[in-house]
GROMACS .gro file of C-alpha atoms in nm:
model
  117
    1MET     CA    1   0.048   0.006  -0.015
    2PRO     CA    2   0.146   0.344  -0.165
    3LEU     CA    3   0.281   0.528   0.198
    4ARG     CA    4  -0.048   0.818   0.258
    5GLU     CA    5  -0.026   1.186   0.404
    6ILE     CA    6  -0.269   1.402   0.593
    7GLU     CA    7  -0.198   1.753   0.624
    8PHE     CA    8  -0.226   1.950   0.954
    9PRO     CA    9  -0.618   1.840   1.114
   10SER     CA   10  -0.794   2.012   1.317
   11ASP     CA   11  -0.892   1.657   1.430
   12PRO     CA   12  -0.616   1.412   1.545
   13LYS     CA   13  -0.903   1.165   1.650
   14ASP     CA   14  -0.957   1.156   1.329
   15LEU     CA   15  -0.680   0.916   1.336
   16GLU     CA   16  -0.845   0.663   1.514
   17HIS     CA   17  -0.960   0.492   1.258
   18ALA     CA   18  -0.737   0.502   1.019
   19GLN     CA   19  -0.686   0.262   0.820
   20GLU     CA   20  -0.278   0.174   0.780
   21ARG     CA   21  -0.045  -0.061   1.025
   22PHE     CA   22   0.190   0.312   1.127
   23LEU     CA   23   0.113   0.591   1.133
   24ILE     CA   24   0.401   0.861   1.137
   25PHE     CA   25   0.461   1.189   1.299
   26TYR     CA   26   0.620   1.434   1.062
   27SER     CA   27   0.718   1.825   1.053
   28SER     CA   28   0.501   2.002   0.803
   29ARG     CA   29   0.659   2.075   0.522
   30VAL     CA   30   0.815   2.452   0.444
   31ASN     CA   31   0.844   2.562   0.062
   32GLY     CA   32   0.808   2.151   0.004
   33GLN     CA   33   1.088   2.074   0.258
   34LEU     CA   34   1.100   1.959   0.609
   35TRP     CA   35   1.155   2.169   0.952
   36CYS     CA   36   1.266   1.931   1.105
   37PRO     CA   37   1.614   1.834   1.085
   38ASP     CA   38   1.541   1.452   1.208
   39CYS     CA   39   1.264   1.407   1.058
   40VAL     CA   40   1.391   1.471   0.684
   41ALA     CA   41   1.796   1.259   0.799
   42VAL     CA   42   1.464   0.949   0.812
   43ASP     CA   43   1.257   1.090   0.565
   44ARG     CA   44   1.442   0.822   0.345
   45ILE     CA   45   1.397   0.513   0.503
   46ILE     CA   46   1.017   0.624   0.511
   47GLN     CA   47   1.005   0.638   0.237
   48ASP     CA   48   1.122   0.273   0.126
   49THR     CA   49   1.023   0.135   0.401
   50PHE     CA   50   0.627   0.164   0.381
   51GLY     CA   51   0.697   0.373  -0.005
   52PRO     CA   52   0.635   0.131  -0.229
   53GLU     CA   53   0.340  -0.042  -0.363
   54ASP     CA   54   0.420  -0.392  -0.184
   55GLY     CA   55   0.540  -0.185   0.177
   56LEU     CA   56   0.387  -0.134   0.483
   57SER     CA   57   0.042   0.010   0.514
   58ALA     CA   58   0.115   0.391   0.673
   59VAL     CA   59   0.030   0.811   0.688
   60ILE     CA   60   0.245   1.002   0.755
   61VAL     CA   61   0.053   1.264   0.911
   62TYR     CA   62   0.242   1.597   1.004
   63VAL     CA   63   0.218   1.841   1.299
   64GLY     CA   64   0.265   2.158   1.229
   65GLN     CA   65   0.535   2.475   1.143
   66LYS     CA   66   0.748   2.480   1.458
   67PRO     CA   67   0.584   2.717   1.579
   68GLU     CA   68   0.254   2.522   1.609
   69TRP     CA   69   0.418   2.267   1.697
   70LYS     CA   70   0.664   2.415   1.978
   71THR     CA   71   0.413   2.556   2.184
   72PRO     CA   72   0.264   2.272   2.436
   73SER     CA   73  -0.128   2.284   2.314
   74ASN     CA   74   0.001   2.149   2.036
   75ILE     CA   75  -0.348   1.904   1.921
   76PHE     CA   76  -0.089   1.638   1.880
   77ARG     CA   77   0.058   1.644   2.211
   78GLY     CA   78  -0.254   1.597   2.391
   79GLU     CA   79  -0.537   1.324   2.333
   80PRO     CA   80  -0.562   1.089   2.260
   81TRP     CA   81  -0.223   1.027   2.064
   82HIS     CA   82   0.000   1.211   2.357
   83ILE     CA   83   0.374   1.306   2.077
   84THR     CA   84   0.654   1.428   2.266
   85SER     CA   85   0.877   1.449   1.911
   86ILE     CA   86   0.955   1.378   1.576
   87PRO     CA   87   0.968   1.141   1.354
   88THR     CA   88   0.759   0.929   1.656
   89ILE     CA   89   0.630   0.621   1.465
   90ILE     CA   90   0.260   0.429   1.556
   91LYS     CA   91   0.293   0.074   1.496
   92VAL     CA   92  -0.100   0.003   1.580
   93GLU     CA   93  -0.121  -0.352   1.683
   94ASP     CA   94  -0.531  -0.419   1.640
   95VAL     CA   95  -0.714  -0.179   1.394
   96SER     CA   96  -1.071  -0.381   1.478
   97ILE     CA   97  -1.049  -0.116   1.809
   98GLY     CA   98  -0.881   0.145   1.764
   99PRO     CA   99  -0.578   0.282   1.834
  100ILE     CA  100  -0.611   0.439   2.100
  101GLU     CA  101  -0.652   0.016   2.340
  102SER     CA  102  -0.421  -0.108   2.142
  103CYS     CA  103  -0.149   0.109   1.964
  104TYR     CA  104   0.276   0.163   2.130
  105SER     CA  105   0.547   0.397   2.026
  106ILE     CA  106   0.834   0.485   1.904
  107PRO     CA  107   1.038   0.886   1.892
  108ILE     CA  108   1.295   0.787   1.646
  109SER     CA  109   1.626   0.909   1.755
  110ASP     CA  110   1.999   0.870   1.632
  111ASN     CA  111   2.019   0.559   1.778
  112LEU     CA  112   1.810   0.414   1.547
  113ILE     CA  113   1.984   0.645   1.196
  114ASP     CA  114   2.296   0.666   1.166
  115SER     CA  115   2.294   1.079   1.116
  116PRO     CA  116   2.554   1.282   0.927
  117LYS     CA  117   2.756   1.402   1.210
   0.00000   0.00000   0.00000
């Protein structure tokens, strides 16, 4: 399934019924570029893993521009997602019951990738 993208939604609870097995939280784009250097660093891995037609099903969720993300009231920092860093991947364990009851999140760090120094 190809990688799907969702622009900064007005209600993050809309994602509760996503059919994808993974939710990938990314910085939004500025002039076509991700503003978050960590998101840029993992983007090729994400595209190669989730982008192919026969790849794992995933949706990229953009969390907003830098000022929107940095505010403690960002809609993804609260219920139901509690995202604390980007990029973050949430694996949905059982789509029949939704991600709230059955998911875990993995903040992507430089321990998982080789980032340029």
